[in-house]
Tab-separated table of C-alpha atoms and ligand atoms in Angstrom:
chain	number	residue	atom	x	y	z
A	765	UNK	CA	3.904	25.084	-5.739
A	766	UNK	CA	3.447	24.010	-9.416
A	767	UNK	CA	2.828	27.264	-10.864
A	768	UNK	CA	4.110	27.141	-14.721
A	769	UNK	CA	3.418	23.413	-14.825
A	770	UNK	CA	0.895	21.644	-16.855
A	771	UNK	CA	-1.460	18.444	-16.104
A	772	UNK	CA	-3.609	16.598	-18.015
A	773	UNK	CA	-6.307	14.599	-15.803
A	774	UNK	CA	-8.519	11.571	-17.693
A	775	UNK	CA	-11.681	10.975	-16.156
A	776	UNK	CA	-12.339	14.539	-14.376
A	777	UNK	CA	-15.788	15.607	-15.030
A	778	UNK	CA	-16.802	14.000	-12.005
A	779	UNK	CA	-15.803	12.428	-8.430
A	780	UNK	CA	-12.177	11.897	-8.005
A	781	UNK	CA	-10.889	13.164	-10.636
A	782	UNK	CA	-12.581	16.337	-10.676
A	783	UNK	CA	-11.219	16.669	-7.195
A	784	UNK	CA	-7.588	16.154	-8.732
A	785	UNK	CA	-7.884	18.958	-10.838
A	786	UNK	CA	-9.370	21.447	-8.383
A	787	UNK	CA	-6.280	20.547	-6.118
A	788	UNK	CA	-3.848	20.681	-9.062
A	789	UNK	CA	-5.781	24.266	-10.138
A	790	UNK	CA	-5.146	25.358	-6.692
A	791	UNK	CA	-1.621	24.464	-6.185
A	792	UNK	CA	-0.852	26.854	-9.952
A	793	UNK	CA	-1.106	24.188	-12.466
A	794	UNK	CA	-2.890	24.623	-15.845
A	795	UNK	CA	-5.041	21.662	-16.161
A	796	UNK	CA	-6.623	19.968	-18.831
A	797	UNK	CA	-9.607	18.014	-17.858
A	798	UNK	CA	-11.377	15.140	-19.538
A	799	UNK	CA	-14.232	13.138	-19.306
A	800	UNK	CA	-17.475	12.119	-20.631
A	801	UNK	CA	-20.854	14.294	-20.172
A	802	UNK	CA	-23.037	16.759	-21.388
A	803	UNK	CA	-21.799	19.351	-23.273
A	804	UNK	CA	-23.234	22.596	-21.373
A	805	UNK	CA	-22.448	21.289	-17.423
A	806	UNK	CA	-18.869	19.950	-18.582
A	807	UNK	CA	-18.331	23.758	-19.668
A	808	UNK	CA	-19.686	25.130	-16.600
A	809	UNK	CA	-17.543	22.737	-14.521
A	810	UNK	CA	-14.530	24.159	-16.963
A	811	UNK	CA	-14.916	27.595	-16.409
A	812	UNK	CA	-15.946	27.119	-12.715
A	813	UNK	CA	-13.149	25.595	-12.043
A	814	UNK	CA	-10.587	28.214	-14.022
A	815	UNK	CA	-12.341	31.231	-12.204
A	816	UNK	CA	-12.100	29.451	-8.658
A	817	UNK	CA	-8.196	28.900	-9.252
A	818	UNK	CA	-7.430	31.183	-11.351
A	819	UNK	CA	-4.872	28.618	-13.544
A	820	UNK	CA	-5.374	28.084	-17.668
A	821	UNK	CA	-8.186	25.008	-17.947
A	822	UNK	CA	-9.152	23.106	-20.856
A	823	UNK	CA	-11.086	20.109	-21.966
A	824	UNK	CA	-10.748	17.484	-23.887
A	825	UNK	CA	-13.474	14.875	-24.647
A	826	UNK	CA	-11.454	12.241	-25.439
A	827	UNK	CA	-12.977	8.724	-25.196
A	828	UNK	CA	-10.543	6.393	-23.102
A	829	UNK	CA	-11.302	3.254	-24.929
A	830	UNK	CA	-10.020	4.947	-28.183
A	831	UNK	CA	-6.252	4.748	-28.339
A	832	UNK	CA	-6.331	7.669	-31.589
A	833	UNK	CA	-8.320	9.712	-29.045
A	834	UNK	CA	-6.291	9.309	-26.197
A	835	UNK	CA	-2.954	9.873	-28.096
A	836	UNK	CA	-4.725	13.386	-29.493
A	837	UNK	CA	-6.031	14.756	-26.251
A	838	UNK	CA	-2.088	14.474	-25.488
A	839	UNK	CA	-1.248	16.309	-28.217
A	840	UNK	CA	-4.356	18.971	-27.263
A	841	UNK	CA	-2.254	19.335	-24.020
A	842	UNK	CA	0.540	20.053	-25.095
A	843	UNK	CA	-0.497	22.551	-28.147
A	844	UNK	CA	-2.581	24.586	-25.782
A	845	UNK	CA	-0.046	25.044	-22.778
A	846	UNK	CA	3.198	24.277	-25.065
A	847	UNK	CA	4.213	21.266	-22.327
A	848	UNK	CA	2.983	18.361	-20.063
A	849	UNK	CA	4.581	17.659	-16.893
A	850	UNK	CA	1.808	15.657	-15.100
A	851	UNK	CA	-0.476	12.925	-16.122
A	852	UNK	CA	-3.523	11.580	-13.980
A	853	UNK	CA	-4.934	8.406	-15.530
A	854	UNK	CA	-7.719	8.610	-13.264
A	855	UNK	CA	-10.799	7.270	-15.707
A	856	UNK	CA	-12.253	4.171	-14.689
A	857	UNK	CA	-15.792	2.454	-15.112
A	858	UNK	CA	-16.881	-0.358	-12.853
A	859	UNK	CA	-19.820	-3.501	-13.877
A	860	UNK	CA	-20.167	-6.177	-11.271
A	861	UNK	CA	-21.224	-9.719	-12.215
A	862	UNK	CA	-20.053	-13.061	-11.331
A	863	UNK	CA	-17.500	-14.848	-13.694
A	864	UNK	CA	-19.701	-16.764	-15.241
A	865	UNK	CA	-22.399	-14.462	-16.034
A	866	UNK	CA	-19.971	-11.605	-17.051
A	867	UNK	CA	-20.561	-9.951	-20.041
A	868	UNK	CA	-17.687	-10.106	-22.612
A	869	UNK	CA	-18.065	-6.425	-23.815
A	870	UNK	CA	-17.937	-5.182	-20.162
A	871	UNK	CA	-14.428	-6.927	-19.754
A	872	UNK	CA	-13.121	-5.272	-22.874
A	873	UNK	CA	-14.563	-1.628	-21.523
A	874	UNK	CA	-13.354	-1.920	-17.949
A	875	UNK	CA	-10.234	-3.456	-19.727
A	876	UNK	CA	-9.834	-0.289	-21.880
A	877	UNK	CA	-10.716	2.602	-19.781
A	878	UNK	CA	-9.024	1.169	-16.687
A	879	UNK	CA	-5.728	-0.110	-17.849
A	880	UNK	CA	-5.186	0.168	-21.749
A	881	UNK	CA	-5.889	4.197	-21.371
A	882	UNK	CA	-2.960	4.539	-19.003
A	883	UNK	CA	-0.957	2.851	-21.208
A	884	UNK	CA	-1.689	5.133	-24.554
A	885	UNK	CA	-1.711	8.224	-22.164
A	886	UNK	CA	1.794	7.524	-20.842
A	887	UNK	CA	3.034	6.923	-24.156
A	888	UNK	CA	2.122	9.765	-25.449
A	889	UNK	CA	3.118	12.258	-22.594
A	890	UNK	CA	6.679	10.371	-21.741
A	891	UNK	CA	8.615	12.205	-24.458
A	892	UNK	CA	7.906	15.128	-23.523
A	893	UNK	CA	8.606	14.653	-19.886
A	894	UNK	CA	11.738	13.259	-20.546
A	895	UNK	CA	12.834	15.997	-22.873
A	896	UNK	CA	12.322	18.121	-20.082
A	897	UNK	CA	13.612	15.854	-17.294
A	898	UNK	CA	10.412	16.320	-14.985
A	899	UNK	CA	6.967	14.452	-14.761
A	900	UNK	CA	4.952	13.043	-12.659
A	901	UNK	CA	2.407	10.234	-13.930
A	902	UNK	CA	-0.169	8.796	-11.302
A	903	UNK	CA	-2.358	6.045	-11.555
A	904	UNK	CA	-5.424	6.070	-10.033
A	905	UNK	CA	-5.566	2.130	-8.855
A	906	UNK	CA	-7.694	1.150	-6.078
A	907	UNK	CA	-7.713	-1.589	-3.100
A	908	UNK	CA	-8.589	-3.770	-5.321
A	909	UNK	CA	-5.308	-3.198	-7.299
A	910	UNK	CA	-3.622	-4.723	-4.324
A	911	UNK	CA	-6.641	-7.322	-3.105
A	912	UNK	CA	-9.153	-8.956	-4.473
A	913	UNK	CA	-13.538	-8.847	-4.042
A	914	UNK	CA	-15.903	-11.107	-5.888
A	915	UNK	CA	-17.716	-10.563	-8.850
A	916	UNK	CA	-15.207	-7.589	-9.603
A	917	UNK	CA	-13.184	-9.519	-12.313
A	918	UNK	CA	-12.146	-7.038	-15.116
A	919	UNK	CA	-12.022	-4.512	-12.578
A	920	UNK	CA	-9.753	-6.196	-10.225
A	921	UNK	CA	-8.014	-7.926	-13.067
A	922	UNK	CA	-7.575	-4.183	-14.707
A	923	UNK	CA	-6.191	-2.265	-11.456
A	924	UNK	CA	-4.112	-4.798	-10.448
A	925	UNK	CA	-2.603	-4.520	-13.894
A	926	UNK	CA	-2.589	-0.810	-13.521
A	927	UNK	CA	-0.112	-0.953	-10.541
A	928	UNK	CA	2.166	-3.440	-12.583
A	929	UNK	CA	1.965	-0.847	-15.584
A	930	UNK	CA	3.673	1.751	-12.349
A	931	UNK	CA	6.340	-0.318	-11.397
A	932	UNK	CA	7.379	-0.332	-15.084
A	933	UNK	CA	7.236	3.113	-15.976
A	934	UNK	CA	8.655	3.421	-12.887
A	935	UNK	CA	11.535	1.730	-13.556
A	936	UNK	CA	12.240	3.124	-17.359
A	937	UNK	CA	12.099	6.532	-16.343
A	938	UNK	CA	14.101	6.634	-12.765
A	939	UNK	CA	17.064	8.494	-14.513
A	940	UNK	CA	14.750	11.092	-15.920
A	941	UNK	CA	13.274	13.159	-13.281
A	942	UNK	CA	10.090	11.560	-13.344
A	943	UNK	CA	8.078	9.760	-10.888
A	944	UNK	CA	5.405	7.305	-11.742
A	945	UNK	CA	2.563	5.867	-8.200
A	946	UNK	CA	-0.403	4.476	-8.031
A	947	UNK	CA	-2.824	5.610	-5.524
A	948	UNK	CA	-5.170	2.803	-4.145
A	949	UNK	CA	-8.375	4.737	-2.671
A	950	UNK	CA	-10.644	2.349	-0.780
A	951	UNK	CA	-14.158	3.209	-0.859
A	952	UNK	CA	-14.724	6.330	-1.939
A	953	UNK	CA	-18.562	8.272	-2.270
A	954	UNK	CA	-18.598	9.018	-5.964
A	955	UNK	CA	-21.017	7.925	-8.761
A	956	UNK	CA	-19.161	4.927	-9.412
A	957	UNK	CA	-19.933	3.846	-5.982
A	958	UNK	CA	-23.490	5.275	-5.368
A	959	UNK	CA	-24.494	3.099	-8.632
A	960	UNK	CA	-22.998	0.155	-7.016
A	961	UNK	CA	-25.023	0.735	-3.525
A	962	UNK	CA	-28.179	1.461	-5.520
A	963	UNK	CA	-27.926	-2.390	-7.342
A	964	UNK	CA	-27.120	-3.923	-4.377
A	965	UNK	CA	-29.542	-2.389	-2.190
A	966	UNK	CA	-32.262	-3.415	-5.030
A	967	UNK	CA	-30.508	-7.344	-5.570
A	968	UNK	CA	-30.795	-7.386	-2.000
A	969	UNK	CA	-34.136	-6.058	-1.178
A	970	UNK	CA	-32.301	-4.145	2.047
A	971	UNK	CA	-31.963	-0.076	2.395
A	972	UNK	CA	-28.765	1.497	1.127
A	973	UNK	CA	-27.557	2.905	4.752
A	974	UNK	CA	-27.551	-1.404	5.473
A	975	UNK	CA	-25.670	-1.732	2.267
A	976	UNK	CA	-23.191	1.311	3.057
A	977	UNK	CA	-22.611	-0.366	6.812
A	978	UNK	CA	-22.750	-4.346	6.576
A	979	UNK	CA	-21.360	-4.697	2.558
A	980	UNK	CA	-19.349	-1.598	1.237
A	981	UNK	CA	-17.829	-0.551	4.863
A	982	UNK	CA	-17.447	-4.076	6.442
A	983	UNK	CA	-14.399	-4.568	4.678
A	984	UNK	CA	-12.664	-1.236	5.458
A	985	UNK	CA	-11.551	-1.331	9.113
A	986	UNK	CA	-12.197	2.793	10.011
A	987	UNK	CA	-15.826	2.575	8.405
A	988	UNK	CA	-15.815	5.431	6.808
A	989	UNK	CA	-15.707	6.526	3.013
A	990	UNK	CA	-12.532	7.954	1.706
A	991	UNK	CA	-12.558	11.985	1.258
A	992	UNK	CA	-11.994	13.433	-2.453
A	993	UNK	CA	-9.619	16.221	-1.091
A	994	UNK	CA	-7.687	12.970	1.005
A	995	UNK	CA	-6.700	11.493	-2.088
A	996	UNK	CA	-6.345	14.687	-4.377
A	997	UNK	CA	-3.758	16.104	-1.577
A	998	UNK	CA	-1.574	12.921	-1.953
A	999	UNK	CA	-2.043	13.421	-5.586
A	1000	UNK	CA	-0.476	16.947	-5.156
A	1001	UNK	CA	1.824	15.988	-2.304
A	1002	UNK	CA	3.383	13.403	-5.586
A	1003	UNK	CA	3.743	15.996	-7.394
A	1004	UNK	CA	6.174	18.167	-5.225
A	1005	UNK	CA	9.956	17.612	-4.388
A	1006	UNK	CA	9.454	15.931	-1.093
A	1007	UNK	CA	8.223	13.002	-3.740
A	1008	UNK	CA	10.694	13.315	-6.150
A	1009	UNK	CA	12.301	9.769	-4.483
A	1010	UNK	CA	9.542	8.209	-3.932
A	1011	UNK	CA	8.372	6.420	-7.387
A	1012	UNK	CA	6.875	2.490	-8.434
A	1013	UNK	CA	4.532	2.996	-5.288
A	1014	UNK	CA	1.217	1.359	-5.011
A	1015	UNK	CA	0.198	3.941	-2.187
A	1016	UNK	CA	-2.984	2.030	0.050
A	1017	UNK	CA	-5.366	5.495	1.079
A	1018	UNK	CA	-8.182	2.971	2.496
A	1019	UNK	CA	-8.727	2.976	5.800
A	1020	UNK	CA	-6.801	0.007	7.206
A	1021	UNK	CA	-8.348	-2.280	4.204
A	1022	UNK	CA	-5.336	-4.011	3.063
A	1023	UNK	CA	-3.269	-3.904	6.455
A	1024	UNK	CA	-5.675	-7.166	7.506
B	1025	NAD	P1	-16.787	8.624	-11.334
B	1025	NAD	O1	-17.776	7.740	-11.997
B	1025	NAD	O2	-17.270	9.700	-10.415
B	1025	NAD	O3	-15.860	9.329	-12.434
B	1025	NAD	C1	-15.330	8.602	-13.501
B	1025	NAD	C2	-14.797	9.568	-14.530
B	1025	NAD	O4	-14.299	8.811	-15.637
B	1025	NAD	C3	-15.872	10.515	-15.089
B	1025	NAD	O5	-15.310	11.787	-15.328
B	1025	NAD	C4	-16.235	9.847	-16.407
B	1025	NAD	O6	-16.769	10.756	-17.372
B	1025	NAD	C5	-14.890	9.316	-16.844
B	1025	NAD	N1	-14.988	8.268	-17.848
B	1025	NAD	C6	-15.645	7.085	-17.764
B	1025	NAD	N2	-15.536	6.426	-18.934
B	1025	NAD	C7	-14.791	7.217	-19.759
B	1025	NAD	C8	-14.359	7.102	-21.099
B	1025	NAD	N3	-14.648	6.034	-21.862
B	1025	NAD	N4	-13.633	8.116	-21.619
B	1025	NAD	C9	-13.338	9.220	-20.894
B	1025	NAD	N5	-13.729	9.382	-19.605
B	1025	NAD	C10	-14.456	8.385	-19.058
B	1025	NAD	O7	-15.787	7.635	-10.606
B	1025	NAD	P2	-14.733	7.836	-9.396
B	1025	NAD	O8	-15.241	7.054	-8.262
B	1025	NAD	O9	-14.351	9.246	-9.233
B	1025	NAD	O10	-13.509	7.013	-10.007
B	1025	NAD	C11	-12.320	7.609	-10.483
B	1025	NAD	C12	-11.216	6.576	-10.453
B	1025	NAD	O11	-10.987	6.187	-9.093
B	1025	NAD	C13	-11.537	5.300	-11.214
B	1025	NAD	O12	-10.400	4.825	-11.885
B	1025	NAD	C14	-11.945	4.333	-10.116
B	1025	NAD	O13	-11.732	2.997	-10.468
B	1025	NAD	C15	-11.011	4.780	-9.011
B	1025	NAD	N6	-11.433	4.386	-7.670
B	1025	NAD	C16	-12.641	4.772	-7.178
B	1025	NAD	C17	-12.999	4.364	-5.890
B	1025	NAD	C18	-14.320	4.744	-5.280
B	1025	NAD	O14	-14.655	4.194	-4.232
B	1025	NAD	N7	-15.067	5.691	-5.843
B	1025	NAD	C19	-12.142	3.572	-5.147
B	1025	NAD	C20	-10.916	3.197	-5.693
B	1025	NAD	C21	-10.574	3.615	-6.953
């Protein structure tokens, strides 16, 4: 289905995004993947992941908080498969803390990877796409792009910003062929959210299956984590021409979260 195409996917050496570019690799796309890691498992993932789909895939180790960095792992893309046609700004970091107590250089991180990195990514990556008069950008949000939780501020703050940043791109490129969504996942078991169940379970004193059922899952209605492969079909499913209308989306994947 998007054999000859090329993506670049942020934040894909682990979790979500790695399951974007195993579905993208699947569905013929030459991917290049990004992320922070070691060295020797980010090249096993690499080549794992080319032999299993059989599609070009290469890294970059671009740190999202560095707008040089971001702007060159573009460039990477498109010097090693000659275009770019889809963009995943899928890295994200998460600290929770009450306002008061929140550390200043968290904000600027979450700030940064979550929002500012989408920004430089797109930037780079639209001429291109236009040139050609096809892309696809998608923006990994979250619920809490759409709703708020406490103690979450940058990160609310930054993904509800993210899914402004998608109605304009949206908007500026709807002549062009290209198609820019956010995806809001609701929880979802990755290492961004086992970290969170480990602190709470120890702030709390209570075992992480009690964290899991009365905290995390109390607030979405099915009670059950979101699958990787859920959100990385939709992720393809954007990608194809039964999407090419459907563009400035903040798409909820959560459950039943936000119907409440
Ligand atoms: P994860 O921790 O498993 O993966 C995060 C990825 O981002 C990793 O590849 C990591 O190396 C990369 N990354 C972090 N900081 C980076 C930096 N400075 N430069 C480059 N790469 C960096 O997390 P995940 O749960 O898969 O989250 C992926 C996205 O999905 C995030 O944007 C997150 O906010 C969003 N999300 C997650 C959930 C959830 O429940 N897990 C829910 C909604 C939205």
């Amino acid at each position: 289905m998007l054999k000859g195409k090329a993506a670049v996917v942020t934040g894909s050496t682990s979790g979500i995004g790695l399951g974007i570019a195993r579905a993208l690799g699947r569905a013929g796309c030459d991917v290049m993947m990004n992320g922070l890691g070691e060295a020797r498992e980010i090249e096993e993932l690499r080549a794992g992941l080319a032999e299993e789909t059989g599609v070009r895939v290469e890294f970059s180790g671009a740190d999202m908080t560095d707008p040089e960095a971001i702007t060159g792992m573009i460039e990477a893309a498109i010097d090693a498969f000659g275009r770019i046609d889809i963009l995943v700004n899928n890295a994200g970091i998460q600290h929770v803390a009450p306002l008061d107590k929140f550390p200043g250089d968290k904000w600027d991180a979450i700030l940064a990877v979550n929002l500012s990195s989408a920004f430089h990514a797109s930037k780079a990556a639209l001429p291109l796409m236009r040139a050609g008069r096809w892309g696809r950008i998608i923006n990994i949000a979250s619920t809490h792009g759409l709703v708020a939780s406490p103690y979450k501020s940058a990160y609310v703050a930054a993904k509800h910003g993210l899914v402004g940043l998608t109605k304009v791109i949206a908007l500026e490129t709807a002549e062009d062929g290209i198609t820019c969504n956010a995806i809001c996942p609701g929880y979802v078991l990755t290492p961004l959210v086992e970290k969170q169940i480990d602190e709470q379970a120890a702030s709390h004193g209570i075992p992480r299956q009690t964290v899991i059922r009365d905290i995390m899952l109390a607030v979405q209605p099915n009670k059950a984590f979101i699958g990787i492969g859920h959100i990385a079909d939709l992720a393809v499913f954007l990608c194809g021409d039964a999407a090419s209308g459907l563009t400035g989306a903040a798409l909820p994947i959560d459950g039943g979260w936000t119907a409440r």
